[in-house]
Tab-separated table of C-alpha atoms in Angstrom:
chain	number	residue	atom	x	y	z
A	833	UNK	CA	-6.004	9.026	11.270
A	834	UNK	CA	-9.796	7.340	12.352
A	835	UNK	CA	-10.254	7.706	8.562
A	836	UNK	CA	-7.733	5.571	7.605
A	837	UNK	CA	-7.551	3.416	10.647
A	838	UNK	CA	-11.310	1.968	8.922
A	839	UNK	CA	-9.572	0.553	5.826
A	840	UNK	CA	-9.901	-2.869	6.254
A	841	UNK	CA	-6.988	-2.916	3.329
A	842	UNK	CA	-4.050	-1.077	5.023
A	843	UNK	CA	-2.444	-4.142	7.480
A	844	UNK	CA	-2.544	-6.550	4.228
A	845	UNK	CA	-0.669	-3.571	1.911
A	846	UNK	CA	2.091	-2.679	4.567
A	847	UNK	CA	2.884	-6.391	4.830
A	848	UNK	CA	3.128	-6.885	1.206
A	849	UNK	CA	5.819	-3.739	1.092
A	850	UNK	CA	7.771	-4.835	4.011
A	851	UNK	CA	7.990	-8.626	2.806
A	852	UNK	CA	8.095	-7.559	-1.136
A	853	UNK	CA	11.088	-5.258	-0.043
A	854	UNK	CA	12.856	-6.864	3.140
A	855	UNK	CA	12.258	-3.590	4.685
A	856	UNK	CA	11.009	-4.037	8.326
A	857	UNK	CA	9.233	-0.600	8.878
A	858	UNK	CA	6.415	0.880	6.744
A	859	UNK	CA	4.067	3.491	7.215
A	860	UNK	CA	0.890	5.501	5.943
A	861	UNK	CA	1.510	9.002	6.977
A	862	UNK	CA	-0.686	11.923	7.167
A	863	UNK	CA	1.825	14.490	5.971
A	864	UNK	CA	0.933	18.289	5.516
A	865	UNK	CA	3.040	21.608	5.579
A	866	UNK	CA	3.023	21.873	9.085
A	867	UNK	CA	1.996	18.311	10.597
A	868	UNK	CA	3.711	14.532	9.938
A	869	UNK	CA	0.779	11.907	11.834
A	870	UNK	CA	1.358	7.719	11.444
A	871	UNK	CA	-1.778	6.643	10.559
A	872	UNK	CA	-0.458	3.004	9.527
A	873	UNK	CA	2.146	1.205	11.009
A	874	UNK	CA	4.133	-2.253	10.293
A	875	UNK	CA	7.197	-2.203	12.551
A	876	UNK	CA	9.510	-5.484	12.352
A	877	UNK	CA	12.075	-3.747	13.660
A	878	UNK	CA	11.200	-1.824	16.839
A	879	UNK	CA	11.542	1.798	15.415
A	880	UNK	CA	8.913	2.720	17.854
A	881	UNK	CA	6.122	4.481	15.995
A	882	UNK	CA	2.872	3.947	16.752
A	883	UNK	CA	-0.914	4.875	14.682
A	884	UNK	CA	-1.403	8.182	16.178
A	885	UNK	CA	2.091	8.909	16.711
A	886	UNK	CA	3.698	12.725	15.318
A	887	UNK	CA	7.179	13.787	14.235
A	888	UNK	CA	8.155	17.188	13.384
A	889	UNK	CA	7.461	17.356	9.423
A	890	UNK	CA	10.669	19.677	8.954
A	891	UNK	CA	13.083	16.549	9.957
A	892	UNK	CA	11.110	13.979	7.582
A	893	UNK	CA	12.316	13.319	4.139
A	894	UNK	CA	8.291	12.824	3.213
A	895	UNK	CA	8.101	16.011	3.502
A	896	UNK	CA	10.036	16.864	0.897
A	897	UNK	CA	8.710	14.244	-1.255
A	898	UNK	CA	5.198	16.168	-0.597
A	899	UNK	CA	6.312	19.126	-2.107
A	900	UNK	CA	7.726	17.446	-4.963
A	901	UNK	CA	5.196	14.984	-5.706
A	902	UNK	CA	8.230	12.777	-6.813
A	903	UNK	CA	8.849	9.151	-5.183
A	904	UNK	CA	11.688	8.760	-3.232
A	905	UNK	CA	14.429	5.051	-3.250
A	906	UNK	CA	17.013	5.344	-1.356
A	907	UNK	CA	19.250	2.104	-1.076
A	908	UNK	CA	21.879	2.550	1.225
A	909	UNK	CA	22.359	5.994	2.808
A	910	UNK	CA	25.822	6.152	2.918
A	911	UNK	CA	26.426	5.427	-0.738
A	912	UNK	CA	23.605	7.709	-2.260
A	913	UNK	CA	24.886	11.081	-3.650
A	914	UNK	CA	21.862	13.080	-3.128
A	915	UNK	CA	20.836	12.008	0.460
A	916	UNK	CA	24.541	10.615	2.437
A	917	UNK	CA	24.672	14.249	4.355
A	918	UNK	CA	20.718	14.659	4.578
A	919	UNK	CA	20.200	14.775	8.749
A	920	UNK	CA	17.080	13.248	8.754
A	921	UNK	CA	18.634	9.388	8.156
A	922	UNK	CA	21.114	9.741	10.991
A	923	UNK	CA	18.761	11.327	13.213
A	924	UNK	CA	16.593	8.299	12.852
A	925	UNK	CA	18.961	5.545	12.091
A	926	UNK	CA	17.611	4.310	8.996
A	927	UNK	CA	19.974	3.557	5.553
A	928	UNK	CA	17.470	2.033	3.694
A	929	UNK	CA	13.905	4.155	2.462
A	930	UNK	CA	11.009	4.569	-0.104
A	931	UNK	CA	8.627	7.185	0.012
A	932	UNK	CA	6.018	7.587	-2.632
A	933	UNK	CA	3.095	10.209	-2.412
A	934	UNK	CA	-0.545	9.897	-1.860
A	935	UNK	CA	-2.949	11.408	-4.049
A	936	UNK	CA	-6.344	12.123	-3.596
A	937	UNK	CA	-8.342	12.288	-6.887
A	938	UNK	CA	-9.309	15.370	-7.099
A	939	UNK	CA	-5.320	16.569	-6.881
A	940	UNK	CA	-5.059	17.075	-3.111
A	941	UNK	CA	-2.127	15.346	-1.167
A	942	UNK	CA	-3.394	13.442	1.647
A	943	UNK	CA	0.928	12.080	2.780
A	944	UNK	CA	3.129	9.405	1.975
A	945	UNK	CA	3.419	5.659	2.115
A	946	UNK	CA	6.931	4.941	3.015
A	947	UNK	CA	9.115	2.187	4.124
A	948	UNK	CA	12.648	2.052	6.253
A	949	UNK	CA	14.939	-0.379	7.435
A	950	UNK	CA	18.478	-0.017	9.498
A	951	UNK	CA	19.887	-1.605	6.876
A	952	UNK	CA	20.857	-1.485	3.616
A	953	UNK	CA	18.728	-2.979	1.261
A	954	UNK	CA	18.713	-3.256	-2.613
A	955	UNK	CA	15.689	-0.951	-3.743
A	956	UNK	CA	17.111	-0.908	-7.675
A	957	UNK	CA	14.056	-3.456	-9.078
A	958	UNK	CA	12.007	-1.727	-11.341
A	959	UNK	CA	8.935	-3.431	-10.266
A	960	UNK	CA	9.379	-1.247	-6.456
A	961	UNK	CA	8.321	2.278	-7.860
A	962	UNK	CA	5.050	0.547	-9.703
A	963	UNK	CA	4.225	-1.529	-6.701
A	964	UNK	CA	4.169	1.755	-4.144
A	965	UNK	CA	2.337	3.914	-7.032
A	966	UNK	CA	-0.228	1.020	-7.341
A	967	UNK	CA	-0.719	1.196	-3.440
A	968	UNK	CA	-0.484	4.633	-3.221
A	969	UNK	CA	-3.277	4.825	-5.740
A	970	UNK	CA	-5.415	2.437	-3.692
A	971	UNK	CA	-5.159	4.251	-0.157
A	972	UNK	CA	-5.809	7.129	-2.100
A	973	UNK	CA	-9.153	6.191	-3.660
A	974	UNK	CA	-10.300	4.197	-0.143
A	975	UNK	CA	-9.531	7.798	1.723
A	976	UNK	CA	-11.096	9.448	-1.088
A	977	UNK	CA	-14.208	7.142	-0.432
A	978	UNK	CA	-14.547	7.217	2.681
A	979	UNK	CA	-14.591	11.279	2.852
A	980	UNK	CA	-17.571	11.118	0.256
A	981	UNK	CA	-19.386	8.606	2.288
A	982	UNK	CA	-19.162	10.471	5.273
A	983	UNK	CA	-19.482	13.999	3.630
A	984	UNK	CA	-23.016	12.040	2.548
A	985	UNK	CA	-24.181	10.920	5.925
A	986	UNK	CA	-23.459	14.541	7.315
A	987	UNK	CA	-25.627	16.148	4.312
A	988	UNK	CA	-28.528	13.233	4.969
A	989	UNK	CA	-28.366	13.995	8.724
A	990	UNK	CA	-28.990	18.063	8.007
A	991	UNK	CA	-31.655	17.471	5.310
A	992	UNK	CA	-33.654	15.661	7.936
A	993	UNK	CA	-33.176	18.347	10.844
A	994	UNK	CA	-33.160	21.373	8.439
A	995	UNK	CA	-35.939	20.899	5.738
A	996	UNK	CA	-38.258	18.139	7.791
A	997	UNK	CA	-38.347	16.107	4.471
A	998	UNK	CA	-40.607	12.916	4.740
A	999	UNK	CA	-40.033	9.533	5.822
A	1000	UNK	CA	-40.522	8.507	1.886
A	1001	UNK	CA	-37.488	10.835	1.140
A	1002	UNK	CA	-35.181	9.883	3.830
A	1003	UNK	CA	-35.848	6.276	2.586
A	1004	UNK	CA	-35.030	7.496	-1.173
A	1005	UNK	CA	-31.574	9.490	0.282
A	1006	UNK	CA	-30.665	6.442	2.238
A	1007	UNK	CA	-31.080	4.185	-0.593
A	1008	UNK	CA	-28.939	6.828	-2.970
A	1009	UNK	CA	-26.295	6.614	0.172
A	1010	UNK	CA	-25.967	2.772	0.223
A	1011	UNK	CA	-25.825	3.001	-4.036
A	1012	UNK	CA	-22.863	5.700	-3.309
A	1013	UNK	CA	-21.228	3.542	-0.880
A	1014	UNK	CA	-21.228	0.399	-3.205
A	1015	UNK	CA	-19.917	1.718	-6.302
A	1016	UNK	CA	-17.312	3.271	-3.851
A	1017	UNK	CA	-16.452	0.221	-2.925
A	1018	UNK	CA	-15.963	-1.439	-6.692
A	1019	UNK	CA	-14.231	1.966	-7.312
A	1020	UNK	CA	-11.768	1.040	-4.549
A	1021	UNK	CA	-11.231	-2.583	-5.791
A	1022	UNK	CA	-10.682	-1.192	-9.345
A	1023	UNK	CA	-7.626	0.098	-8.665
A	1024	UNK	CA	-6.202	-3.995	-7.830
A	1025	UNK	CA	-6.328	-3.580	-11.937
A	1026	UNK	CA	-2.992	-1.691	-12.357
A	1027	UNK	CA	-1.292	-5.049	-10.788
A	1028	UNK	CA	-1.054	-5.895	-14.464
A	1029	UNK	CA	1.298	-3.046	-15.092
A	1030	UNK	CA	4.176	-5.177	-12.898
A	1031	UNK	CA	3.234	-8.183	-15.339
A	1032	UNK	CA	5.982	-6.997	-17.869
A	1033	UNK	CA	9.132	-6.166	-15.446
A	1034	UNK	CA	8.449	-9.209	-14.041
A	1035	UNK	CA	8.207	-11.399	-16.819
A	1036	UNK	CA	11.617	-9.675	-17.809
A	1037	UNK	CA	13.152	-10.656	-14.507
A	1038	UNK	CA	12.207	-14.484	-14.850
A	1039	UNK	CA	13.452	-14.844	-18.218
A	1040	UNK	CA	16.339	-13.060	-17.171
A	1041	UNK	CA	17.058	-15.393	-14.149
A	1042	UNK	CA	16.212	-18.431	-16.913
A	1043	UNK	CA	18.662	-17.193	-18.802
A	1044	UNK	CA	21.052	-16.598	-15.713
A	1045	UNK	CA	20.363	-20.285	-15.061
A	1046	UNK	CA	22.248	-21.612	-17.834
A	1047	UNK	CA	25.288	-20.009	-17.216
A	1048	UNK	CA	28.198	-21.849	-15.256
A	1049	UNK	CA	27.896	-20.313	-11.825
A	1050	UNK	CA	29.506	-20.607	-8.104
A	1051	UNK	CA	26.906	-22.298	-5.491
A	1052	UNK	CA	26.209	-18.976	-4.006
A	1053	UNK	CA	25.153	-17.583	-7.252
A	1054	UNK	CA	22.843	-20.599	-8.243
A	1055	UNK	CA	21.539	-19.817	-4.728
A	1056	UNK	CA	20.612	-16.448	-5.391
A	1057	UNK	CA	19.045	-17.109	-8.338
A	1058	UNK	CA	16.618	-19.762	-6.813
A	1059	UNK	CA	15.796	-17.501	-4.246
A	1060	UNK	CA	15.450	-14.753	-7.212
A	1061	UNK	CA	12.866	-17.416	-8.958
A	1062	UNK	CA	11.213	-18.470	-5.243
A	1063	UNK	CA	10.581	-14.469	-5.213
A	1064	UNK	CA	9.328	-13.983	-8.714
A	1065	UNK	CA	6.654	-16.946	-8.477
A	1066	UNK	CA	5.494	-15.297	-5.329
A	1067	UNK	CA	4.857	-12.235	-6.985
A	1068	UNK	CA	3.070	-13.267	-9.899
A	1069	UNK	CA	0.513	-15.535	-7.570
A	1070	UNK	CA	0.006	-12.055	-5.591
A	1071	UNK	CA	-0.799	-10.276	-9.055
A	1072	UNK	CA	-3.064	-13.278	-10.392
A	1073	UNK	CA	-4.825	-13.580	-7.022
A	1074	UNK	CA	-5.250	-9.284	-7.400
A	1075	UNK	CA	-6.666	-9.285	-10.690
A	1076	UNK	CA	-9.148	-12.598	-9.913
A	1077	UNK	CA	-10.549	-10.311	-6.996
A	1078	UNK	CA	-10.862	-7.506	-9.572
A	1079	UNK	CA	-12.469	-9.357	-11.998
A	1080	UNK	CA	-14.662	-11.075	-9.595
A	1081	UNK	CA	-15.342	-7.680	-7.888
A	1082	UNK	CA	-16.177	-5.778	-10.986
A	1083	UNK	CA	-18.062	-8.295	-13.000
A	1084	UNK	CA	-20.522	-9.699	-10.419
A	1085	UNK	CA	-18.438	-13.098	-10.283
A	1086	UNK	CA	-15.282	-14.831	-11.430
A	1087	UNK	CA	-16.200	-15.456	-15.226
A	1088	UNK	CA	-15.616	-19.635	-16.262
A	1089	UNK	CA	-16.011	-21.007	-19.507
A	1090	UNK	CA	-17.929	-24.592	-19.014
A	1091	UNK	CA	-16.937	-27.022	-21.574
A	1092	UNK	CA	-18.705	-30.149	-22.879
A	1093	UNK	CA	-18.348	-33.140	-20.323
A	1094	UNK	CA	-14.962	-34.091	-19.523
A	1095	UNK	CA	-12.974	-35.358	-16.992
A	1096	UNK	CA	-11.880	-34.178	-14.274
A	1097	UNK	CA	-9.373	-36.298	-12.718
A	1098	UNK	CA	-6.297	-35.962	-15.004
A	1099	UNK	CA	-6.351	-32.109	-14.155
A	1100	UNK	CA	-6.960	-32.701	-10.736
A	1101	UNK	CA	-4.093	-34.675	-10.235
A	1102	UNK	CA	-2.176	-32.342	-12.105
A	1103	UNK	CA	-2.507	-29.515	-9.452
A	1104	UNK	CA	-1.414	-32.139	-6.669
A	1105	UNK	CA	1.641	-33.335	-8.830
A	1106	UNK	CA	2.634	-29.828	-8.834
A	1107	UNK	CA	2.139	-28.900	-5.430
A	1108	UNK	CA	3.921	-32.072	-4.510
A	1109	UNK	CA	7.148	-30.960	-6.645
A	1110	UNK	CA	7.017	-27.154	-4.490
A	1111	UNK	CA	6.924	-28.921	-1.233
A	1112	UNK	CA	8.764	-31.994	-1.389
A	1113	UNK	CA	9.063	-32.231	2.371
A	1114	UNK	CA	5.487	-32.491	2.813
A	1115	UNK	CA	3.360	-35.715	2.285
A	1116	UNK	CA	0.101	-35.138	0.091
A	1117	UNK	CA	-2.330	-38.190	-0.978
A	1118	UNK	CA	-4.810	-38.060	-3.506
A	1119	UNK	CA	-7.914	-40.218	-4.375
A	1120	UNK	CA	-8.945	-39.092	-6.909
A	1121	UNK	CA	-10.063	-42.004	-9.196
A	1122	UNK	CA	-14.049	-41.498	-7.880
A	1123	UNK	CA	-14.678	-38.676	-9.976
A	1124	UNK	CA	-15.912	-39.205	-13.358
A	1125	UNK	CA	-16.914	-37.008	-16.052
A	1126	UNK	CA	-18.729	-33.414	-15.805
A	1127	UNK	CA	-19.459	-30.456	-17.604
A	1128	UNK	CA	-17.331	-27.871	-15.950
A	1129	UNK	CA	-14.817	-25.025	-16.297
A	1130	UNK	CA	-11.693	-27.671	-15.661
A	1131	UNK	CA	-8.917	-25.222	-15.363
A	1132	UNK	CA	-11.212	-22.903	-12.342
A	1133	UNK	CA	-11.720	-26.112	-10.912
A	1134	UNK	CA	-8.087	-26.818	-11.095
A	1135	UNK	CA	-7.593	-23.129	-9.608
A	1136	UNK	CA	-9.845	-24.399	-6.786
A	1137	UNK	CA	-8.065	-26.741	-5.685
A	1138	UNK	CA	-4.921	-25.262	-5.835
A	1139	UNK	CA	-6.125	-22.733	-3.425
A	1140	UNK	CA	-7.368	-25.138	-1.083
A	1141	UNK	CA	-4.353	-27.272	-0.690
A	1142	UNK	CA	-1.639	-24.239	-0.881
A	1143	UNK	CA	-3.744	-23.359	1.905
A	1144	UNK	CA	-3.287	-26.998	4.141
A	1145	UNK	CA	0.287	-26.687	3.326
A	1146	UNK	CA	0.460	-22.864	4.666
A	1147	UNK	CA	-1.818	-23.627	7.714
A	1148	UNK	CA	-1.331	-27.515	8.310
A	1149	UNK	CA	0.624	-29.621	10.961
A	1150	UNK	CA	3.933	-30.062	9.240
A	1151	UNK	CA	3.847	-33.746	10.726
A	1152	UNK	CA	0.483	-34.598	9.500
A	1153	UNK	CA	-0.717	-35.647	5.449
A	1154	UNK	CA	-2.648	-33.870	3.602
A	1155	UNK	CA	-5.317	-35.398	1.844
A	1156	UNK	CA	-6.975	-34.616	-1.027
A	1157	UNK	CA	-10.718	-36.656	-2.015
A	1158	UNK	CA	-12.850	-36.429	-5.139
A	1159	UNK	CA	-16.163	-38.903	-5.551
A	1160	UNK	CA	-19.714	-38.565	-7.180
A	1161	UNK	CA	-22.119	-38.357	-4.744
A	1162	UNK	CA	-25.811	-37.853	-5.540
A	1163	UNK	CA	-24.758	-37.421	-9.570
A	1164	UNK	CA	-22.370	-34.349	-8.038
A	1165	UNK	CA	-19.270	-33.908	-7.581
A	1166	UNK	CA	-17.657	-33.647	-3.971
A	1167	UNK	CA	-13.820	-32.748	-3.566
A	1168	UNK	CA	-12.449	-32.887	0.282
A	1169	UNK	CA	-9.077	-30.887	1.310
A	1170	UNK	CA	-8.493	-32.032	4.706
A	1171	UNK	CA	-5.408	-30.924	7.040
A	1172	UNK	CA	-4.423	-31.636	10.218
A	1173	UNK	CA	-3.035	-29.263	12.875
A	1174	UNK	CA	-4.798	-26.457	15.236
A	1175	UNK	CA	-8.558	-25.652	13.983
A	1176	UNK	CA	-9.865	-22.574	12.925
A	1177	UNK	CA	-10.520	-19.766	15.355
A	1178	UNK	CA	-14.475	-20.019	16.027
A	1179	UNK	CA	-14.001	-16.379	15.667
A	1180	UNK	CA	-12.704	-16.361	11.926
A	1181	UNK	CA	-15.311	-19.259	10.572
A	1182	UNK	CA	-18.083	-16.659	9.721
A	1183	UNK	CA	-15.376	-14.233	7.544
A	1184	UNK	CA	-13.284	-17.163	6.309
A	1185	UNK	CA	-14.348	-16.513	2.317
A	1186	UNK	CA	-14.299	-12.801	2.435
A	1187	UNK	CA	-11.259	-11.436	0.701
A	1188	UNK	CA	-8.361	-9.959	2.667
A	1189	UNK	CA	-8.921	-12.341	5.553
A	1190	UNK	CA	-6.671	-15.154	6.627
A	1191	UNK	CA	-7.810	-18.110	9.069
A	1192	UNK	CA	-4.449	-17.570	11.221
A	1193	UNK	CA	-1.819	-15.015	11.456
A	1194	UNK	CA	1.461	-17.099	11.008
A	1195	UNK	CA	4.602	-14.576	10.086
A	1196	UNK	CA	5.648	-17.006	7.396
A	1197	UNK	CA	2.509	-16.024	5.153
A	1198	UNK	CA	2.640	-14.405	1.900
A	1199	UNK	CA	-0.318	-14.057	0.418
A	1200	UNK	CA	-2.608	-11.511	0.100
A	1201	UNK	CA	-5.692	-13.552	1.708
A	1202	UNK	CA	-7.385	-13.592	-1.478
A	1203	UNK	CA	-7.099	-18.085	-1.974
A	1204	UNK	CA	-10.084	-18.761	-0.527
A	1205	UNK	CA	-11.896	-15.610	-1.385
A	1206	UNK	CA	-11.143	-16.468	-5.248
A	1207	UNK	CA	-12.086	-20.717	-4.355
A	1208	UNK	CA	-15.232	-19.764	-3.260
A	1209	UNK	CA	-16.300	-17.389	-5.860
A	1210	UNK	CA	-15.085	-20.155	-8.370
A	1211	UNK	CA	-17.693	-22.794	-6.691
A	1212	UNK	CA	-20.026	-20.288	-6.829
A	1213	UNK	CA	-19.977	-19.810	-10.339
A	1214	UNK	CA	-20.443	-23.310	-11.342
A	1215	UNK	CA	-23.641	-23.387	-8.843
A	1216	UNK	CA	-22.058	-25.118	-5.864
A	1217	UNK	CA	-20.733	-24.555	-2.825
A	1218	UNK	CA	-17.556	-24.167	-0.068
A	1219	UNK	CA	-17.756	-24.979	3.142
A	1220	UNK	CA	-15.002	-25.712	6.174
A	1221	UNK	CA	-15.438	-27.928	8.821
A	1222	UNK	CA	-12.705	-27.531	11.546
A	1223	UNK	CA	-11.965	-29.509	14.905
A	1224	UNK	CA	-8.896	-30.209	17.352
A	1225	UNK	CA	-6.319	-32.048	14.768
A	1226	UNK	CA	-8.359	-31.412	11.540
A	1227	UNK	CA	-9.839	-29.173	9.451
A	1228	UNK	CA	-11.738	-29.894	6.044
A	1229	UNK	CA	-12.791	-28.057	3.028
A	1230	UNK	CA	-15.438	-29.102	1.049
A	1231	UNK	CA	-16.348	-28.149	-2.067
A	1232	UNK	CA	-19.416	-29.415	-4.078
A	1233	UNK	CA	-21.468	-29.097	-7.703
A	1234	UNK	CA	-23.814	-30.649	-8.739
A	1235	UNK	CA	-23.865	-31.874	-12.408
């Protein structure tokens, strides 16, 4: 369980599956033949299980899906052939589940990462089974990691007590350890690669829903099918904000293809024009007219600041504007996202660009925590630079180039 409880990764993948799914309990579980330990826990629902916390193995259905290596989707209890006069569901009160095993590389099973609800919920999307695979796969290499790491440190600790070796090799095995621990690390990232495996199912459920759309149906049904679409778009900004990390991760950088000067307004004011039509209800203003022409990567810059105002519109006062503000200053370019609303924790200024962190934790989020991660990395790439500057009633991000 302490080996798990260190990845920094776990909180951010149990509140994808619980608000991917609508299921309000999911776990990481330590599951062997005689022992079932939470070692992760999400609980929306008040189920009651705590990190740390055991249940007899024998009355868990992960169990079972240990032994078979085989994922597990259960829909509604009651109406499922296989599982309606299993005990375990009744003796927990759960009608809703998905189990899926964990891995280890070299073969071993480490448990299960499952999710539950009291409820019945419709688990039939074929994107579920590849989503809890892909995380699966991810807690699998981080444990995996982590074991290696630490099976290094313990090895380091006895060469230096058993064989006296010199300060020069202790510095050389340190140095090999911190090598080890960084390709770990891009190892463990690697695996945010496979989100391009859900890029075809859900491609096939928005032209399906596109489709769907043209069809005469009731108000409820045109209802569904926005939410459908709402759901869909959500998705594929979690997989494109997965793979950027990756990419960024892997390749020492988010890649961007600089053009010839051009300019940068028009795309600029694209990106606000479209946030504008998502969020009707809130008032954005742009001016925009003081940037001129650059040699840039437009559409990265256009990614930019797409992050930065989806961001003022997830974290910003509802009653105050948003304002977006592009000049030339010093032959550079400056562009100014500022929101109004409660500042920044002090506390989460020095982490605020580091990926899987989030400046508040509001239960309406969606995202990953990757948006600023990936804005910064952009700016980065074209030589310049983000910074946030955030008081009582405002907060500012500021990104700038120079040309």
């Amino acid at each position: 369980m302490d080996l798990v409880a260190r990845i920094a990764a776990i909180p951010t993948i149990l509140e994808v599956v619980c608000r991917t799914t609508g299921m309000g309990f999911a776990a990481v579980a330590r599951v062997t033949e005689d022992r079932w330990i939470a070692c992760g826990v999400r609980d929306e629902i008040g189920f009651g299980l705590a990190p740390g916390r055991e249940l007899n193995v024998e009355t868990t259905i992960c169990n079972e899906v240990r032994d078979a290596l085989e994922p597990v989707v259960i829909s509604d209890v009651e109406n499922d052939s296989i599982f309606c006069r299993h005990p375990t569901p009744a003796m927990y009160g759960f009608r809703s589940y998905v189990s899926t095993p964990i891995v280890l590389p070299g073969g071993d099973v480490f448990g299960t990462l499952c999710a539950l609800d009291r409820t019945p919920r419709d688990l039939s999307s074929p994107w579920l089974v590849g989503m809890f695979k892909m995380f699966a796969d991810l807690i699998a290499f981080h444990v995996d990691a982590h074991r290696q790491l630490a099976a290094g440190a313990s090895d380091l600790a006895a060469s230096r007590a058993d064989l006296a070796v010199s300060r020069a090799d202790l510095a050389s095995r340190t140095e090999t350890l911190d090598d080890e621990r960084a390709t770990s690390e891009l190892r463990e990232q690697f695996i945010a690669v496979l989100g391009h495996d859900l890029r075809n199912p859900l491609a096939s459920i928005d032209a399906g829903t596109k489709l769907l759309a043209r069809e005469v149906l009731s108000e409820r049904g045109r209802g569904i099918l926005e939410l459908v679409g709402k759901s869909v778009s959500r998705m594929a900004g979690l997989i494109d904000d997965v793979l950027d990390f990756a990419r960024g991760r892997l390749g020492g950088g988010i890649a961007v293809e600089k053009t010839d000067t051009v300019p940068l307004a028009p795309m600029l004011r694209q990106v606000v024009d479209e946030i504008r039509g998502s969020h009707p209800d809130r008032r954005i203003e742009a001016e925009l007219d003081g940037i001129g022409a650059c040699r840039c990567d437009p559409v990265r810059i256009g990614q930019l600041l797409s992050n930065l105002v989806a961001n003022a519109v997830t974290h910003g006062g509802e009653d105050a504007p948003i304002r977006v503000r592009g000049v030339m200053v010093d032959g550079g370019v400056e562009l100014a996202v500022t929101n109004g609303g409660m500042p920044i924790p002090p506390e989460a200024m020095p982490s605020l660009f580091r990926p899987f962190v989030r400046a508040s934790e509001r239960p309406s989020q969606q995202g990953l925590g990757l948006g600023l991660y990936i804005a910064s990395e952009i700016a980065k790439a074209h030589g310049g630079t983000l910074e946030a500057i955030s008081v009582p009633g405002s907060t500012t991000f500021t990104f700038r180039m120079p040309v």
